[in-house]
Every structure is written in C-alpha cells, then in structure tokens.
Backbone as numpy.savetxt, mean C-alpha at the origin, in Angstrom:
# Nx Ny Nz CAx CAy CAz Cx Cy Cz
-31.02 6.69 0.52 -31.82 7.87 0.52 -30.97 9.12 0.51
-31.64 10.29 0.55 -30.94 11.57 0.56 -30.95 12.13 1.97
-29.81 12.71 2.39 -29.66 13.19 3.75 -28.99 14.55 3.76
-29.15 15.28 4.91 -28.42 16.52 5.16 -27.96 16.51 6.60
-26.96 17.34 6.90 -26.47 17.49 8.26 -26.61 18.94 8.70
-26.71 19.14 10.03 -26.60 20.47 10.57 -25.97 20.35 11.96
-25.36 21.43 12.42 -24.74 21.46 13.74 -25.53 22.41 14.63
-25.97 21.90 15.80 -26.72 22.69 16.76 -25.89 22.94 18.01
-26.17 24.02 18.71 -25.53 24.34 19.99 -26.60 24.39 21.08
-26.18 24.13 22.34 -27.15 24.10 23.44 -27.05 25.30 24.37
-25.91 26.00 24.38 -25.76 27.12 25.32 -24.86 28.20 24.71
-25.45 29.19 24.04 -26.89 29.42 23.83 -27.44 28.45 22.78
-28.75 28.34 22.74 -29.40 27.43 21.80 -29.36 28.06 20.40
-28.68 27.35 19.51 -28.56 27.81 18.13 -28.75 26.62 17.20
-29.32 26.87 16.05 -29.48 25.84 15.03 -28.69 26.26 13.79
-27.78 25.39 13.35 -26.96 25.71 12.19 -27.72 25.51 10.89
-27.11 25.96 9.82 -27.69 25.76 8.49 -27.51 24.32 8.05
-28.43 23.87 7.21 -28.34 22.53 6.65 -27.25 22.47 5.58
-26.57 21.33 5.52 -25.57 21.11 4.47 -26.26 20.81 3.15
-25.45 20.64 2.12 -25.98 20.14 0.85 -26.49 18.72 1.02
-27.28 18.25 0.08 -27.84 16.90 0.13 -26.81 15.87 -0.30
-26.76 14.74 0.42 -25.88 13.63 0.04 -26.63 12.33 0.27
-26.11 11.25 -0.28 -26.78 9.95 -0.18 -25.96 9.00 0.67
-26.65 8.07 1.32 -26.04 6.99 2.10 -26.63 5.68 1.61
-25.76 4.73 1.37 -26.23 3.41 0.94 -25.38 2.33 1.57
-25.99 1.19 1.84 -25.24 0.03 2.32 -24.67 -0.79 1.18
-25.14 -0.48 -0.03 -24.72 -1.28 -1.18 -23.44 -0.73 -1.78
-22.36 -0.89 -1.05 -21.09 -0.36 -1.55 -19.94 -1.17 -0.96
-18.78 -1.04 -1.60 -17.53 -1.62 -1.12 -16.59 -0.47 -0.82
-15.90 -0.55 0.31 -15.00 0.52 0.70 -13.90 0.77 -0.33
-13.55 2.03 -0.51 -12.49 2.39 -1.45 -11.14 1.92 -0.91
-10.38 1.14 -1.68 -9.08 0.67 -1.18 -8.07 1.80 -1.10
-7.19 1.71 -0.11 -6.10 2.69 0.06 -4.77 1.97 -0.11
-3.90 2.51 -0.96 -2.58 1.91 -1.22 -1.54 2.67 -0.40
-0.87 2.00 0.56 -0.03 2.72 1.52 1.27 3.29 0.95
1.86 2.65 -0.06 3.13 3.13 -0.60 2.92 3.78 -1.96
3.87 4.60 -2.36 3.73 5.31 -3.64 4.36 4.56 -4.80
5.15 3.51 -4.52 5.87 2.81 -5.59 6.00 1.33 -5.27
5.81 0.49 -6.31 5.93 -0.96 -6.17 6.70 -1.53 -7.36
7.35 -2.67 -7.12 8.11 -3.35 -8.16 7.24 -4.39 -8.86
7.28 -4.40 -10.19 6.60 -5.46 -10.94 7.34 -6.76 -10.72
6.64 -7.76 -10.20 7.28 -9.04 -9.90 8.15 -9.02 -8.67
8.09 -7.92 -7.92 8.95 -7.78 -6.76 8.34 -8.32 -5.49
9.06 -8.17 -4.39 8.60 -8.75 -3.12 7.61 -7.87 -2.37
7.36 -6.65 -2.88 6.51 -5.72 -2.15 5.09 -6.25 -2.02
4.58 -6.27 -0.83 3.21 -6.71 -0.58 2.31 -5.47 -0.49
1.19 -5.50 -1.21 0.20 -4.44 -1.11 -0.97 -4.96 -0.28
-1.16 -4.46 0.94 -2.30 -4.91 1.73 -3.57 -4.18 1.30
-4.53 -4.92 0.79 -5.79 -4.32 0.33 -6.90 -4.76 1.29
-7.48 -3.79 1.99 -8.54 -4.11 2.95 -9.88 -4.14 2.22
-10.50 -5.29 2.22 -11.80 -5.46 1.56 -12.87 -5.27 2.64
-13.54 -4.13 2.57 -14.53 -3.78 3.59 -15.88 -3.49 2.94
-16.94 -3.87 3.62 -18.28 -3.64 3.07 -19.31 -3.91 4.14
-20.44 -3.20 4.05 -21.56 -3.45 4.94 -22.64 -4.30 4.28
-22.36 -4.80 3.08 -23.35 -5.58 2.35 -23.50 -6.99 2.91
-24.61 -7.63 2.57 -24.80 -9.06 2.82 -24.61 -9.78 1.50
-23.68 -10.72 1.46 -23.34 -11.41 0.22 -23.88 -12.83 0.22
-24.19 -13.31 -0.96 -24.78 -14.63 -1.12 -23.70 -15.70 -1.29
-24.09 -16.94 -1.09 -23.16 -18.05 -1.29 -22.62 -18.03 -2.71
-21.34 -18.33 -2.86 -20.72 -18.32 -4.17 -20.18 -16.98 -4.60
-20.39 -15.94 -3.77 -19.86 -14.62 -4.13 -18.34 -14.65 -4.23
-17.82 -13.88 -5.16 -16.38 -13.71 -5.29 -16.01 -12.25 -5.03
-14.92 -12.06 -4.29 -14.28 -10.76 -4.19 -13.08 -10.76 -5.13
-13.02 -9.76 -5.98 -11.99 -9.71 -7.01 -11.27 -8.35 -6.89
-9.96 -8.40 -6.80 -9.15 -7.17 -6.77 -8.54 -6.99 -8.15
-8.77 -5.82 -8.74 -8.31 -5.57 -10.10 -7.30 -4.41 -10.13
-6.35 -4.53 -11.04 -5.32 -3.51 -11.26 -5.58 -2.81 -12.59
-5.55 -1.49 -12.58 -5.77 -0.72 -13.81 -4.53 -0.77 -14.70
-4.58 -0.06 -15.82 -3.35 0.13 -16.59 -2.58 1.32 -16.01
-1.48 1.70 -16.66 -0.61 2.71 -16.11 -1.17 4.11 -16.09
-2.31 4.31 -16.72 -2.96 5.62 -16.69 -4.22 5.63 -15.82
-4.48 4.51 -15.13 -5.63 4.44 -14.23 -6.91 3.95 -14.85
-6.84 3.47 -16.12 -8.04 2.99 -16.79 -8.32 1.52 -16.43
-9.60 1.21 -16.20 -10.04 -0.16 -15.93 -10.76 -0.75 -17.14
-10.48 -0.24 -18.34 -11.12 -0.78 -19.55 -10.76 -2.24 -19.75
-9.53 -2.62 -19.40 -9.08 -4.01 -19.50 -8.25 -4.33 -18.26
-8.90 -4.48 -17.10 -8.15 -4.62 -15.85 -7.46 -5.98 -15.74
-6.42 -6.02 -14.89 -5.70 -7.25 -14.56 -6.16 -7.72 -13.19
-6.62 -8.97 -13.09 -7.02 -9.53 -11.81 -5.78 -9.93 -11.03
-5.62 -9.39 -9.81 -4.44 -9.69 -9.00 -4.82 -10.48 -7.74
-6.12 -10.65 -7.50 -6.57 -11.44 -6.36 -8.03 -11.77 -6.55
-8.41 -12.99 -6.17 -9.83 -13.36 -6.14 -10.02 -14.45 -5.11
-11.16 -14.43 -4.47 -11.49 -15.47 -3.50 -13.01 -15.62 -3.44
-13.47 -16.82 -3.17 -14.89 -17.07 -2.99 -15.24 -16.94 -1.53
-16.07 -15.96 -1.21 -16.41 -15.69 0.19 -17.66 -14.82 0.23
-18.50 -15.03 1.26 -19.62 -14.13 1.48 -19.42 -13.32 2.75
-18.17 -13.29 3.23 -17.83 -12.55 4.44 -16.76 -11.52 4.13
-17.11 -10.22 4.07 -16.11 -9.20 3.79 -15.33 -8.83 5.04
-14.60 -7.74 4.96 -13.80 -7.19 6.05 -12.60 -8.07 6.37
-11.70 -8.16 5.41 -10.44 -8.88 5.58 -9.39 -8.22 4.69
-8.14 -8.58 4.89 -7.04 -8.01 4.13 -6.55 -9.02 3.09
-6.48 -8.59 1.85 -5.91 -9.40 0.76 -4.50 -8.88 0.49
-3.50 -9.71 0.68 -2.11 -9.32 0.42 -1.77 -9.68 -1.02
-1.50 -8.67 -1.84 -1.27 -8.92 -3.26 0.10 -8.38 -3.66
0.58 -8.84 -4.81 1.80 -8.32 -5.41 1.50 -7.92 -6.86
2.33 -7.06 -7.42 2.17 -6.64 -8.81 2.79 -7.69 -9.71
2.05 -8.23 -10.68 2.60 -9.26 -11.58 3.85 -8.77 -12.33
4.73 -9.69 -12.68 6.00 -9.34 -13.32 5.82 -8.79 -14.73
4.69 -9.06 -15.38 4.51 -8.61 -16.77 3.86 -7.23 -16.86
3.67 -6.57 -15.72 3.05 -5.24 -15.72 4.11 -4.20 -16.10
3.78 -3.36 -17.09 4.73 -2.35 -17.58 4.90 -1.24 -16.55
6.05 -0.56 -16.64 6.29 0.60 -15.77 5.25 1.69 -16.06
4.81 2.38 -15.03 3.83 3.44 -15.20 3.63 4.19 -13.90
3.03 5.36 -13.98 2.90 6.23 -12.81 1.46 6.40 -12.32
0.50 5.81 -13.01 -0.90 6.08 -12.66 -1.72 4.84 -12.36
-1.10 3.80 -11.82 -1.83 2.56 -11.53 -2.78 2.77 -10.35
-3.91 2.05 -10.40 -4.89 2.08 -9.32 -5.44 0.68 -9.08
-6.06 0.50 -7.93 -6.69 -0.77 -7.54 -8.18 -0.52 -7.32
-9.00 -1.50 -7.67 -10.41 -1.46 -7.29 -10.84 -2.86 -6.87
-11.99 -2.96 -6.21 -12.50 -4.23 -5.70 -13.90 -4.45 -6.25
-14.16 -5.68 -6.71 -15.50 -6.05 -7.18 -16.04 -7.23 -6.39
-17.36 -7.29 -6.27 -18.03 -8.49 -5.79 -18.94 -8.99 -6.92
-19.35 -10.26 -6.82 -20.13 -10.85 -7.90 -21.57 -11.20 -7.53
-21.85 -11.39 -6.22 -23.19 -11.84 -5.86 -23.57 -11.32 -4.48
-24.18 -10.12 -4.41 -24.54 -9.22 -5.51 -23.32 -8.52 -6.09
-23.52 -7.94 -7.26 -22.41 -7.31 -7.99 -22.27 -5.85 -7.59
-21.13 -5.50 -7.01 -20.78 -4.13 -6.68 -19.34 -3.88 -7.07
-19.00 -2.64 -7.30 -17.63 -2.25 -7.62 -17.26 -1.03 -6.79
-16.11 -1.08 -6.16 -15.66 0.03 -5.34 -15.17 1.18 -6.22
-14.99 2.34 -5.61 -14.26 3.40 -6.28 -12.79 2.99 -6.38
-12.06 3.62 -7.28 -10.65 3.24 -7.47 -9.80 3.88 -6.38
-8.67 3.23 -6.10 -7.76 3.67 -5.05 -6.98 4.91 -5.48
-6.18 5.42 -4.57 -5.18 6.43 -4.91 -4.18 5.83 -5.90
-3.53 6.65 -6.69 -2.62 6.15 -7.72 -1.25 5.83 -7.12
-0.51 4.96 -7.80 0.84 4.60 -7.38 1.68 4.22 -8.60
2.99 4.17 -8.38 3.95 3.91 -9.45 4.32 2.43 -9.47
4.47 1.87 -10.67 5.02 0.52 -10.85 6.26 0.64 -11.70
7.36 0.01 -11.26 8.62 0.00 -12.01 9.01 -1.42 -12.35
9.55 -1.60 -13.55 10.07 -2.90 -13.96 11.47 -3.14 -13.41
12.22 -2.07 -13.18 13.57 -2.19 -12.64 13.63 -1.41 -11.33
13.88 -2.11 -10.24 13.92 -1.43 -8.96 14.63 -2.28 -7.91
14.95 -1.63 -6.83 15.59 -2.27 -5.69 14.67 -2.16 -4.49
14.78 -3.13 -3.61 14.09 -3.02 -2.34 14.84 -3.83 -1.31
14.58 -3.54 -0.06 15.15 -4.37 1.01 14.23 -5.56 1.24
14.83 -6.70 1.51 14.04 -7.87 1.87 13.54 -7.75 3.30
13.11 -8.86 3.85 12.58 -8.87 5.21 13.72 -8.73 6.21
13.61 -7.74 7.06 14.62 -7.48 8.10 14.15 -8.11 9.39
15.07 -8.75 10.11 14.71 -9.42 11.36 14.12 -8.43 12.35
13.13 -8.90 13.11 12.50 -8.06 14.12 13.52 -7.55 15.12
13.34 -6.31 15.55 14.22 -5.71 16.57 13.80 -6.16 17.96
13.92 -5.29 18.94 14.26 -3.89 18.75 15.74 -3.67 18.46
16.05 -2.55 17.80 17.42 -2.18 17.52 17.75 -0.92 18.32
19.01 -0.82 18.73 19.47 0.33 19.50 20.29 1.23 18.57
19.82 2.46 18.39 20.51 3.39 17.52 21.94 3.64 17.97
22.88 3.57 17.04 24.28 3.79 17.34 25.00 2.59 17.89
24.29 1.45 18.06 24.92 0.29 18.69 24.59 -1.04 18.00
23.33 -1.26 17.64 22.92 -2.56 17.13 23.38 -2.79 15.70
23.80 -4.03 15.44 24.11 -4.44 14.07 22.82 -4.87 13.38
22.75 -4.59 12.09 21.56 -4.95 11.32 21.99 -5.49 9.97
21.30 -6.53 9.50 21.56 -7.13 8.19 20.35 -6.91 7.30
20.63 -6.40 6.10 19.54 -6.02 5.18 19.71 -6.80 3.88
18.78 -7.71 3.57 18.83 -8.39 2.26 18.50 -7.40 1.15
19.23 -7.50 0.05 18.98 -6.64 -1.11 18.24 -7.44 -2.16
17.10 -6.94 -2.62 16.31 -7.59 -3.64 16.32 -6.70 -4.88
16.98 -7.17 -5.95 17.03 -6.44 -7.21 16.04 -7.08 -8.17
15.16 -6.26 -8.73 14.12 -6.75 -9.65 14.38 -6.15 -11.02
14.31 -7.00 -12.06 14.50 -6.52 -13.42 15.96 -6.56 -13.83
16.28 -5.80 -14.87 17.62 -5.85 -15.46 18.58 -4.91 -14.72
18.91 -5.31 -13.49 19.87 -4.56 -12.70 21.26 -5.10 -13.00
22.17 -4.26 -13.48 23.49 -4.70 -13.90 24.30 -5.21 -12.72
25.21 -6.16 -12.99 26.10 -6.68 -11.97 27.16 -5.65 -11.62
27.86 -5.89 -10.50 28.92 -4.99 -10.10 28.45 -3.73 -9.39
27.17 -3.67 -9.05 26.65 -2.50 -8.35 27.12 -2.46 -6.91
27.21 -1.28 -6.37 27.39 -1.08 -4.93 26.05 -0.61 -4.37
25.55 -1.35 -3.40 24.26 -1.03 -2.80 24.48 -0.32 -1.47
23.68 0.70 -1.23 23.77 1.47 0.01 22.44 1.47 0.71
22.46 1.14 2.00 21.25 1.14 2.82 21.21 2.39 3.68
20.06 3.09 3.64 19.90 4.31 4.41 18.68 4.19 5.32
18.78 4.80 6.49 17.71 4.73 7.48 16.91 6.04 7.47
15.58 5.92 7.42 14.68 7.06 7.44 13.71 6.90 8.62
13.25 8.04 9.15 12.20 7.94 10.16 10.84 7.87 9.50
9.80 7.78 10.32 8.44 7.58 9.79 7.94 8.79 9.01
8.62 9.93 9.15 8.20 11.14 8.43 8.99 11.34 7.13
9.85 10.36 6.79 10.61 10.44 5.55 11.90 11.23 5.67
12.34 11.54 6.89 13.58 12.28 7.10 14.76 11.32 7.16
15.81 11.58 6.39 17.00 10.72 6.40 17.71 10.84 7.74
17.95 9.69 8.38 18.67 9.65 9.64 20.16 9.45 9.41
20.49 8.56 8.48 21.89 8.32 8.18 22.07 7.08 7.33
23.30 6.89 6.87 23.65 5.71 6.06 24.05 4.58 6.99
23.54 3.39 6.72 23.86 2.21 7.52 25.18 1.60 7.05
25.25 1.28 5.76 26.47 0.69 5.19 26.28 0.52 3.70
27.35 0.18 3.01 27.32 -0.13 1.58 27.96 -1.48 1.34
27.53 -2.14 0.26 28.08 -3.45 -0.07 27.80 -3.77 -1.52
28.65 -4.60 -2.13 28.42 -5.08 -3.49 27.76 -6.45 -3.49
27.51 -7.01 -2.31 26.85 -8.31 -2.21 25.35 -8.11 -2.04
24.61 -9.21 -1.93 23.15 -9.12 -1.80 22.70 -9.02 -0.35
23.65 -8.78 0.55 23.31 -8.50 1.95 24.17 -7.35 2.44
23.53 -6.35 3.03 24.25 -5.21 3.60 24.21 -5.35 5.12
25.37 -5.33 5.74 25.46 -5.43 7.20 26.15 -4.19 7.74
25.55 -3.57 8.74 26.14 -2.37 9.33 25.51 -2.08 10.67
25.80 -0.90 11.18 25.30 -0.47 12.49 24.17 0.53 12.30
23.11 0.35 13.05 21.99 1.28 12.99 22.47 2.67 13.41
22.23 3.70 12.61 22.65 5.06 13.00 21.99 5.49 14.30
22.66 6.41 14.99 22.10 6.95 16.23 20.82 7.73 15.93
19.84 7.57 16.79 18.56 8.28 16.63 18.26 9.04 17.91
17.49 10.14 17.76 17.17 10.95 18.94 15.93 10.45 19.67
15.08 9.71 18.97 13.86 9.20 19.59 13.58 7.78 19.10
13.00 6.98 20.00 12.54 5.67 19.58 11.32 5.81 18.69
10.98 4.77 17.97 9.81 4.82 17.09 9.97 3.91 15.91
9.20 4.18 14.87 9.20 3.36 13.68 10.11 3.99 12.61
10.96 3.16 12.03 11.90 3.61 11.01 11.86 2.63 9.84
12.34 3.07 8.70 12.40 2.15 7.55 13.71 2.34 6.80
14.03 1.33 6.00 15.30 1.28 5.28 15.04 1.40 3.79
15.84 2.22 3.11 15.81 2.34 1.66 17.15 1.89 1.11
17.11 1.05 0.07 18.34 0.57 -0.58 18.50 1.30 -1.89
19.68 1.85 -2.12 19.99 2.58 -3.36 21.20 1.94 -4.03
21.34 2.19 -5.33 22.52 1.72 -6.06 23.14 2.87 -6.82
C-alpha cells in the first residue's frame, strides 16, 4: 500500500508535515551489499552475499545469485550461486568465475523462483583478471612491533615470475600503518608494524 510519515512532538504539542507518499511491500528481496571494491576473477576472494527476505516461499523455490556484465547490465547475467530452499536469511559465499573479463561496473542481484522475485542490484565493484591478494592469515592476536606474521601470496592471472612482493599493513580506515616485509617467494614473513591502538587491520600485497 501507500504510506506517509510525520514527526510529532509532545512538549509543546506539535504535529509535523506529512512526507511524500511511499510504498511498503513484503514481496521483495533485500538489496545485496558488496563489502569490497575489487575482486579477482578466479581468485580466492570470497564475496559474502546476504540473502534476506520477508516473503514466504514454496517448496522447490530456488535462490539464484547473478553477476552482471562489466557495465552493470543483467541482459545476459552469469549465475554464480543457486540453491533450492524456501527459507531465506542466510549468507551465500561466492567467488567470481575465472572467465569473467576485467571491468569496473559489475553488480550482483538475487532472484527467487517460487514465487518469482528479483532484488535491486548491488553497489558496483571492480573485477580484474590479473591481481594479487593475500591468502588466509593465521588468527592472532598479534602484537604491534613484536609479533611475527606469515602472509601467503596469491597471484591470479598472468603475473610474471621474478616479482618482489611487498606486504603492507592498513588500519580499518584505510590508513597505511607500515610495511611488514618483502619477498620474491609466495610467502612473506615479517614483523607486524607498531600500532597506536588495538583493533582490526588488514594486509595488502603489492608487486
């Protein structure tokens, strides 16, 4: 149906103006959110897609996660996940297929089949055919300026041999903390740079 909102006050008693008209429906699938801005085609990066909905689904329903082309079009989408379920509200962990071309405007959407609904498309993200990433790093905790850390290097695509890889530590706000170490092997081992505050940090591998 169609709805409006208004804000009222009690002391003094005031009634606000009504907002514009908007609609509310239970027949929808939540818009997926993509947490990172860049992913490797065929790489180890996991995209967590939360499939959420208030609908009631029938037996045999499928949830399908689709990937657009590099400009965000779903005219010929690529299916990257599907499951038969009538129970929404779960996370589908997907990866970008290795045959997906590099592009800057990829998006994700979610469909159901029984009943049939389609979500709005996600925020856009970049896919690269040639890229580097860090593999899974052992759980900490790590002590800044003291703890040793080993970082697996994952090279995807036509990355030339003889590279020197450098691991850098960033805080959760994207600020560079410092360089951990460099190596020409597929594992970088070094000391965690000193940090001023505890918290969540991430590692970026460069060549």
